[in-house]
CSV table of C-alpha atoms and ligand atoms in Angstrom, one decimal:
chain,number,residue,atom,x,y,z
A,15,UNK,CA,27.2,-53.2,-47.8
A,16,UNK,CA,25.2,-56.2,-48.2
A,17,UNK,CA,27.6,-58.1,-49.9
A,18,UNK,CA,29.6,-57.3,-47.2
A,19,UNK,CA,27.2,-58.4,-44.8
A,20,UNK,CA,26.8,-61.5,-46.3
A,21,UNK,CA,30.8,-62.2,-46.7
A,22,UNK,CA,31.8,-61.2,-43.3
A,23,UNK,CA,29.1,-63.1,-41.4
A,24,UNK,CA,29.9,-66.4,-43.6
A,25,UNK,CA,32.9,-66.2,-41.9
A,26,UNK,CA,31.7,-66.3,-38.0
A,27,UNK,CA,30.3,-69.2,-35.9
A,28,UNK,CA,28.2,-67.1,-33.6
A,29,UNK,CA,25.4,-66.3,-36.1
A,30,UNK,CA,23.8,-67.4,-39.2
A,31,UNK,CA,22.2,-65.5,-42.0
A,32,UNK,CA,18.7,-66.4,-42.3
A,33,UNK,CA,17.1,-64.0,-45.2
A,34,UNK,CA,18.6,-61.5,-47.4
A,35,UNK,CA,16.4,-58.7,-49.3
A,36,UNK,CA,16.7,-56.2,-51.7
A,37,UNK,CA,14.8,-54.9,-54.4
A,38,UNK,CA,16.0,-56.9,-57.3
A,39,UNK,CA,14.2,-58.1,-59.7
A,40,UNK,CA,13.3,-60.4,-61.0
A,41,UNK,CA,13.7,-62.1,-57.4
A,42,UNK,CA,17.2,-63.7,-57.2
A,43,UNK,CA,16.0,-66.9,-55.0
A,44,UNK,CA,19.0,-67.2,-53.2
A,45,UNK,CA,22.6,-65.0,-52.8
A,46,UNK,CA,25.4,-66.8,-51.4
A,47,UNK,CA,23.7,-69.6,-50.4
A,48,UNK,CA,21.1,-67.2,-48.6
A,49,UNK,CA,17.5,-67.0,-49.5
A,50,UNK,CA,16.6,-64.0,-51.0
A,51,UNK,CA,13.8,-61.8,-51.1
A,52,UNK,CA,12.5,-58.8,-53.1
A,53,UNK,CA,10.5,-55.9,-52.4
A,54,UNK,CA,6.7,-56.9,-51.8
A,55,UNK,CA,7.9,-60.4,-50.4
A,56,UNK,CA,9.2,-59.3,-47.2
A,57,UNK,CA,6.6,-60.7,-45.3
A,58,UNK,CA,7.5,-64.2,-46.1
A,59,UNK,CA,10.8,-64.0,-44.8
A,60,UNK,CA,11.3,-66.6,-42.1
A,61,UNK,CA,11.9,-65.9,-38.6
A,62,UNK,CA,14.9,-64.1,-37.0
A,63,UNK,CA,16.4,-62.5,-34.2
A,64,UNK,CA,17.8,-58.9,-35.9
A,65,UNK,CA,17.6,-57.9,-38.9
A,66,UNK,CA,20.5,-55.1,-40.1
A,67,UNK,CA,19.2,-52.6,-43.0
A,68,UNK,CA,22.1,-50.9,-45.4
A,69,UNK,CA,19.6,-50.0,-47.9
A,70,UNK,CA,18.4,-46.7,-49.2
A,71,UNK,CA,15.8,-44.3,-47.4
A,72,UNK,CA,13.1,-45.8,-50.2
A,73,UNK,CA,13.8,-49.4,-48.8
A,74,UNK,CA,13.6,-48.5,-45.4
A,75,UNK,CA,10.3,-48.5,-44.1
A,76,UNK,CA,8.9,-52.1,-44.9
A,77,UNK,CA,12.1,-53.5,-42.8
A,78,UNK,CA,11.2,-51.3,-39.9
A,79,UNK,CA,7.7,-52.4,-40.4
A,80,UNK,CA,8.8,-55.9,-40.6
A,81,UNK,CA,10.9,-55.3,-37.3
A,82,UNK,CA,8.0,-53.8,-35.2
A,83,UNK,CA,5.2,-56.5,-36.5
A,84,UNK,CA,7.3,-59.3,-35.2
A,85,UNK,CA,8.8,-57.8,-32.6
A,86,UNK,CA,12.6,-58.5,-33.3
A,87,UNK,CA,15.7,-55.8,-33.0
A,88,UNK,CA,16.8,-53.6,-35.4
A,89,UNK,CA,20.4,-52.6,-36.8
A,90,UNK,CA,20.5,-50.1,-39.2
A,91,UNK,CA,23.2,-47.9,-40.9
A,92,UNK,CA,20.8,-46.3,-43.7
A,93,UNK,CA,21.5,-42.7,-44.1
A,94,UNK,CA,19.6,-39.6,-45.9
A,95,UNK,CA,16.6,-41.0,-43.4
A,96,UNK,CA,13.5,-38.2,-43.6
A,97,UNK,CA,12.7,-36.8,-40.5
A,98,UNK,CA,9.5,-38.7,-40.5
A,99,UNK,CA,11.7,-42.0,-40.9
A,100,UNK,CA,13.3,-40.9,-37.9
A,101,UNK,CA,10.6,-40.4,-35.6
A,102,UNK,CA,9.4,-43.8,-36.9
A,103,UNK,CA,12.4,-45.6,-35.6
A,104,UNK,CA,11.8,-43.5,-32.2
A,105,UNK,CA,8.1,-45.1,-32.2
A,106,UNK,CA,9.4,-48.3,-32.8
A,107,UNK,CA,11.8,-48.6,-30.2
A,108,UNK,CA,8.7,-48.8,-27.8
A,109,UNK,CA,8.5,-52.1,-28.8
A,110,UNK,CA,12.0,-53.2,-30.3
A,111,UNK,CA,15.2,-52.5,-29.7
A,112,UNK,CA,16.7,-50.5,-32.2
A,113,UNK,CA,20.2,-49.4,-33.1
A,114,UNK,CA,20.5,-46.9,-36.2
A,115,UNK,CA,24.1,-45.2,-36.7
A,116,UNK,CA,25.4,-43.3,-39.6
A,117,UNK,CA,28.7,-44.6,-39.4
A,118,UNK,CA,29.9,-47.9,-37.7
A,119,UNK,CA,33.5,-48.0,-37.0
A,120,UNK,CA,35.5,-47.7,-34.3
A,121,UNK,CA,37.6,-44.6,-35.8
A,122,UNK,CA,34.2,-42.8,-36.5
A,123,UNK,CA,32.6,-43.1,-32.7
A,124,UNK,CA,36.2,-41.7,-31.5
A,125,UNK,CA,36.2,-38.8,-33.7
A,126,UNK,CA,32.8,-38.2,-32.6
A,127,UNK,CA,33.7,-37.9,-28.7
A,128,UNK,CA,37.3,-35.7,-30.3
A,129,UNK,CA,35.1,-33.2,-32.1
A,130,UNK,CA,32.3,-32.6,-29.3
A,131,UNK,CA,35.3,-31.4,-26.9
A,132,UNK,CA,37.2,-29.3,-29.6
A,133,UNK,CA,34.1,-27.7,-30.2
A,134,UNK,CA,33.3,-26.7,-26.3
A,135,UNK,CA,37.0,-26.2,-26.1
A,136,UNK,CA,37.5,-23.5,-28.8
A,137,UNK,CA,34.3,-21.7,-29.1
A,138,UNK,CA,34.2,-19.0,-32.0
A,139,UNK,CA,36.5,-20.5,-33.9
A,140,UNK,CA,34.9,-21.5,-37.4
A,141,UNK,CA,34.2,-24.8,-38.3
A,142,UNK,CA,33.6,-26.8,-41.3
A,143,UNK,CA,32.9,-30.4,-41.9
A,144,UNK,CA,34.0,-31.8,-45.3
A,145,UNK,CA,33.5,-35.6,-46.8
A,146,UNK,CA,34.7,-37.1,-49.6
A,147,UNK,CA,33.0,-41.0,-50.8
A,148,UNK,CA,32.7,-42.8,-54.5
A,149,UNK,CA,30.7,-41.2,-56.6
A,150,UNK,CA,27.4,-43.7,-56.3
A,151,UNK,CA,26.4,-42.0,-52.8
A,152,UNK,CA,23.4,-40.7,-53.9
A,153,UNK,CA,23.3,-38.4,-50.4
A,154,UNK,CA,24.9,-35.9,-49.4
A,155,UNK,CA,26.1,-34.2,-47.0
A,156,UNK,CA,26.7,-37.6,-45.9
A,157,UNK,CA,25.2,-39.1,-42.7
A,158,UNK,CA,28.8,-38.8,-41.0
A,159,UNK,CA,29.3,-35.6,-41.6
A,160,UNK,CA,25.9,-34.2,-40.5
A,161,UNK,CA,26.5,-36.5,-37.2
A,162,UNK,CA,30.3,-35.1,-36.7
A,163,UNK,CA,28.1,-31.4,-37.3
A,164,UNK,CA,26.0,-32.6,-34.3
A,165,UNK,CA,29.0,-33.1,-32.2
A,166,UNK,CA,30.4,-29.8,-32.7
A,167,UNK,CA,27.3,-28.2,-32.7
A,168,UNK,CA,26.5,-29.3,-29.1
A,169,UNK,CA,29.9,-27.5,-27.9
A,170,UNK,CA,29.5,-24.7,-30.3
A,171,UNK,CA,25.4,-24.1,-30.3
A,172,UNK,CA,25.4,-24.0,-33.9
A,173,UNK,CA,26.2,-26.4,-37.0
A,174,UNK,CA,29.2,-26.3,-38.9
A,175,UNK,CA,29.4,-25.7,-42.9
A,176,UNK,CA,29.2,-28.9,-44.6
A,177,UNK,CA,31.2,-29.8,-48.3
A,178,UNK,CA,31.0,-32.7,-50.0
A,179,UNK,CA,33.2,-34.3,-52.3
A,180,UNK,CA,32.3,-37.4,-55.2
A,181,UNK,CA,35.2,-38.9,-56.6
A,182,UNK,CA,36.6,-42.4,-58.1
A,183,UNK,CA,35.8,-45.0,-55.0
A,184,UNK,CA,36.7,-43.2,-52.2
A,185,UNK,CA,35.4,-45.7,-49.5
A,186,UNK,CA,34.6,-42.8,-46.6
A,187,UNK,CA,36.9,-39.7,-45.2
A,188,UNK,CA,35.7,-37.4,-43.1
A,189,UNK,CA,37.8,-33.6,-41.8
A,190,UNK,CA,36.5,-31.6,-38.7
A,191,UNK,CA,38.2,-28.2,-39.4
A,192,UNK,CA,38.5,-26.0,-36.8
A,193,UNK,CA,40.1,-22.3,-37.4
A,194,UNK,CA,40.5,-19.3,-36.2
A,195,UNK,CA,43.1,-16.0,-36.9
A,196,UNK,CA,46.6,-17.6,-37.5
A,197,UNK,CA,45.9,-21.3,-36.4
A,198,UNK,CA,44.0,-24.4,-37.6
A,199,UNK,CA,43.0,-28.1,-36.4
A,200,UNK,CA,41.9,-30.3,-38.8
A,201,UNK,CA,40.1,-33.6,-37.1
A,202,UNK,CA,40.4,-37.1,-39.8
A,203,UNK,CA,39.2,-40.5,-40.4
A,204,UNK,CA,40.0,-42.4,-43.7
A,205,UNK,CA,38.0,-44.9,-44.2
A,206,UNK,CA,39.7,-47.3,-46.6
A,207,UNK,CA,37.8,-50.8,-46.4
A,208,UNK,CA,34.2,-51.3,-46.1
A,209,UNK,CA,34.5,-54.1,-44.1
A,210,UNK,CA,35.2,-51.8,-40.7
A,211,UNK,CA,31.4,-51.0,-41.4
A,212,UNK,CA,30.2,-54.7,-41.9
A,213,UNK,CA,32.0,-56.0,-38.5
A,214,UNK,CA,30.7,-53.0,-36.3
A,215,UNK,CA,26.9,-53.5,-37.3
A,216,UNK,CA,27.1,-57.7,-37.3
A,217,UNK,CA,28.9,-57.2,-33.5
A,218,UNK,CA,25.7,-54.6,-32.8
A,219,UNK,CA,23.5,-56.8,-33.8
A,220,UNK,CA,25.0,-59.0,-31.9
A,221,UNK,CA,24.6,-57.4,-28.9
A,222,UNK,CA,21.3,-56.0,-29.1
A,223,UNK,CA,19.6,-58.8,-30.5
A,224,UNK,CA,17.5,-60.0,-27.1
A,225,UNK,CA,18.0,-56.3,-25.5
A,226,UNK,CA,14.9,-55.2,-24.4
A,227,UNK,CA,12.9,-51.9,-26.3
A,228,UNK,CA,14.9,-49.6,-26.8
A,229,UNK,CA,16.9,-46.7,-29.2
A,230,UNK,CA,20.5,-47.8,-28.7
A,231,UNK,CA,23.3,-45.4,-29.2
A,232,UNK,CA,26.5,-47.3,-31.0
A,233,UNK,CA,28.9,-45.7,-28.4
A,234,UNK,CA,27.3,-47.2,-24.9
A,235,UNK,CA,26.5,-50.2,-26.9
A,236,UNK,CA,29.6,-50.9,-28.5
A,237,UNK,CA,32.6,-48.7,-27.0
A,238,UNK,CA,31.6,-47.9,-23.5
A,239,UNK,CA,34.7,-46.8,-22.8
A,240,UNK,CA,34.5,-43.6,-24.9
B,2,NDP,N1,26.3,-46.6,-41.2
B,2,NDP,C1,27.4,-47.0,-41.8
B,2,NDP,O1,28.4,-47.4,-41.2
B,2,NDP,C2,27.4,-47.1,-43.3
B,2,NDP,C3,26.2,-46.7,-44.0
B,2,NDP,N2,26.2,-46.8,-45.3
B,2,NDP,C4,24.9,-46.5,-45.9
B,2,NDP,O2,24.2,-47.7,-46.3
B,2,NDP,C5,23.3,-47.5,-47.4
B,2,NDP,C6,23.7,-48.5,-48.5
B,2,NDP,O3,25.0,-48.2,-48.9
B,2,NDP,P1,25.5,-49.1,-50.1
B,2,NDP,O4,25.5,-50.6,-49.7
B,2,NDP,O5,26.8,-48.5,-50.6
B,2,NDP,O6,24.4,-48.9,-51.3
B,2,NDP,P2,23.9,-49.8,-52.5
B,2,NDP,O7,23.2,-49.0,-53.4
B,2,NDP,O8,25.1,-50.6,-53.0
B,2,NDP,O9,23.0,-50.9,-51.8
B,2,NDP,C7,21.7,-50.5,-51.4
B,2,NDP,C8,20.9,-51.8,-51.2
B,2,NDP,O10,19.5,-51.4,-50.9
B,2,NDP,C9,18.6,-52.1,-51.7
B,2,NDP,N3,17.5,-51.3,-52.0
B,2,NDP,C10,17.5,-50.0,-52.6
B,2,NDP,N4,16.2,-49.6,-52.7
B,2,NDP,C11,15.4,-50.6,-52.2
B,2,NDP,C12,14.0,-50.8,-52.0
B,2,NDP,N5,13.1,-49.8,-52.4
B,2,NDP,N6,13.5,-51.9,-51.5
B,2,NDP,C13,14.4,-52.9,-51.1
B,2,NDP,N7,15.8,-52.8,-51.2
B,2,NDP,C14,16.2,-51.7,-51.8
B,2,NDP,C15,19.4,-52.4,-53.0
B,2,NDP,O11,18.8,-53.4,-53.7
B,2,NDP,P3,19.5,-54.0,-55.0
B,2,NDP,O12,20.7,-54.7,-54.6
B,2,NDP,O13,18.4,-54.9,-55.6
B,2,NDP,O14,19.7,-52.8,-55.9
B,2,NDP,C16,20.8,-52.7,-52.4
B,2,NDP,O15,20.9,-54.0,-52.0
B,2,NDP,C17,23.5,-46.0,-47.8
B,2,NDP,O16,22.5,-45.3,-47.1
B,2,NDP,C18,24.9,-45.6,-47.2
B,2,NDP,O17,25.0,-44.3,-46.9
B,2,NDP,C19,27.2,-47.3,-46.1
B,2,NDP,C20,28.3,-47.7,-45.5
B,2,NDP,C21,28.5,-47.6,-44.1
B,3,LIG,O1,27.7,-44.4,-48.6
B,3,LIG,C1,28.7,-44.8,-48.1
B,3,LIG,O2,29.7,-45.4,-48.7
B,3,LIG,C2,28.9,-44.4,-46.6
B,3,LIG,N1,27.9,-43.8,-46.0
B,3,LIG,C3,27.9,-43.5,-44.7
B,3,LIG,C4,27.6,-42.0,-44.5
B,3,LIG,O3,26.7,-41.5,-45.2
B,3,LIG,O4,28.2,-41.4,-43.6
B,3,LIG,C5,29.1,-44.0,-43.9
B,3,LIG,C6,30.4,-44.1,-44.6
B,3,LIG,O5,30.9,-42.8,-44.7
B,3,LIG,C7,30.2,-44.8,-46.0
């Protein structure tokens, strides 16, 4: 996602990349033409508006940190977060404005608003939430799937079953199956290019860059229409 990142926002005019960090080492100096910083270095990173974190949850907390000491937004799409990781992004947002989503596409925030209203609409029914990614996600269920399982559980009062699939390089799909005696609805989003995830958190950050405090949900910033 980082490469990503990097690509897609080479390719705009409304913002420039100012630092890039990961935990290489030894430190690369600079990627893409990008300074680059590794773990323990963070704090010399220059100055910026937002920063937007696709790392893992072990590379999470010194950009928060970083975030909420300088005062300057968040984007994140990290999943597998602890708790504790989350409640830390609700503490910072009494400071900064954050936006953390487990899935930033279009297609994804949609689904999200289709399953919540299946769910109220066809209570009892059995559900079940299955995913299917490469096989270097390291977590599982994924972060989707257990937000899609917080959709339906809002209509339904309880979670769904969750199954997870690892195969070749799957980039992201995602089936809300609903059932009951003699019928079924099955709810999908293929993801098939990365890049849908890249363009929704660079246009967050765009947007929440100078927003005051704040936890922001993707859908009002982003797709107010839903
Ligand atoms: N919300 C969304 O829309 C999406 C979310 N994701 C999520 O984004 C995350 C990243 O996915 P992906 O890019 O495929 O994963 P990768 O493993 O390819 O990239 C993870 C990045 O995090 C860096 N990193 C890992 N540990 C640390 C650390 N301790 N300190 C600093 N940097 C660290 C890695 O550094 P290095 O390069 O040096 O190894 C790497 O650059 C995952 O949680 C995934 O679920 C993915 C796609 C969409
Ligand atoms: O790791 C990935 O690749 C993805 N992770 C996110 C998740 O955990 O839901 C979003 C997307 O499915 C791709």
């Amino acid at each position: 996602m980082g490469q990503a990142l990097l690509r897609l926002a080479a390719e705009r005019g409304d913002l420039s990349v100012v630092a890039a960090y990961s935990r290489s080492q030894p430190p690369q100096r600079v990627i893409d033409g990008v300074p680059h910083f590794a773990v323990g270095e963070l704090s010399g990173a220059p100055e910026f508006d937002v920063a937007i974190d696709f790392s893992l949850p072990q590379g999470f907390d010194p950009v928060l940190a970083l975030c909420a000491a300088r005062g300057k937004a968040l984007v994140s799409g990290t999943t597998g977060l602890s708790s504790a990781q989350n409640a830390a992004i609700n503490d910072a947002a009494n400071g900064i404005a954050v936006v953390w989503a487990a899935n930033y596409s279009l297609g994804v925030a949609v689904l999200t608003e289709l399953v919540r209203r299946a769910a109220a609409a066809l209570p009892g029914w059995d559900c079940d939430v299955v995913e299917a990614h490469h096989t270097r996600k390291l977590d599982a269920p994924s972060g989707t799937a257990l937000h899609l399982g917080a959709a339906a559980a809002i209509g339904r009062g309880e979670e769904p079953h969750y199954a997870s699939l690892r195969a070749g390089d799957i980039v992201g799909e995602h089936t809300v199956q609903f059932a009951a005696a003699g019928e079924r609805l099955e709810l999908i989003h293929r993801a098939t290019n990365r890049d849908i995830f890249a363009r929704g958190a660079l246009e967050a950050a765009l947007r929440v860059a100078h927003q005051a405090p704040g936890r922001y949900g993707l859908a009002e910033l982003m797709f107010p229409n839903l």
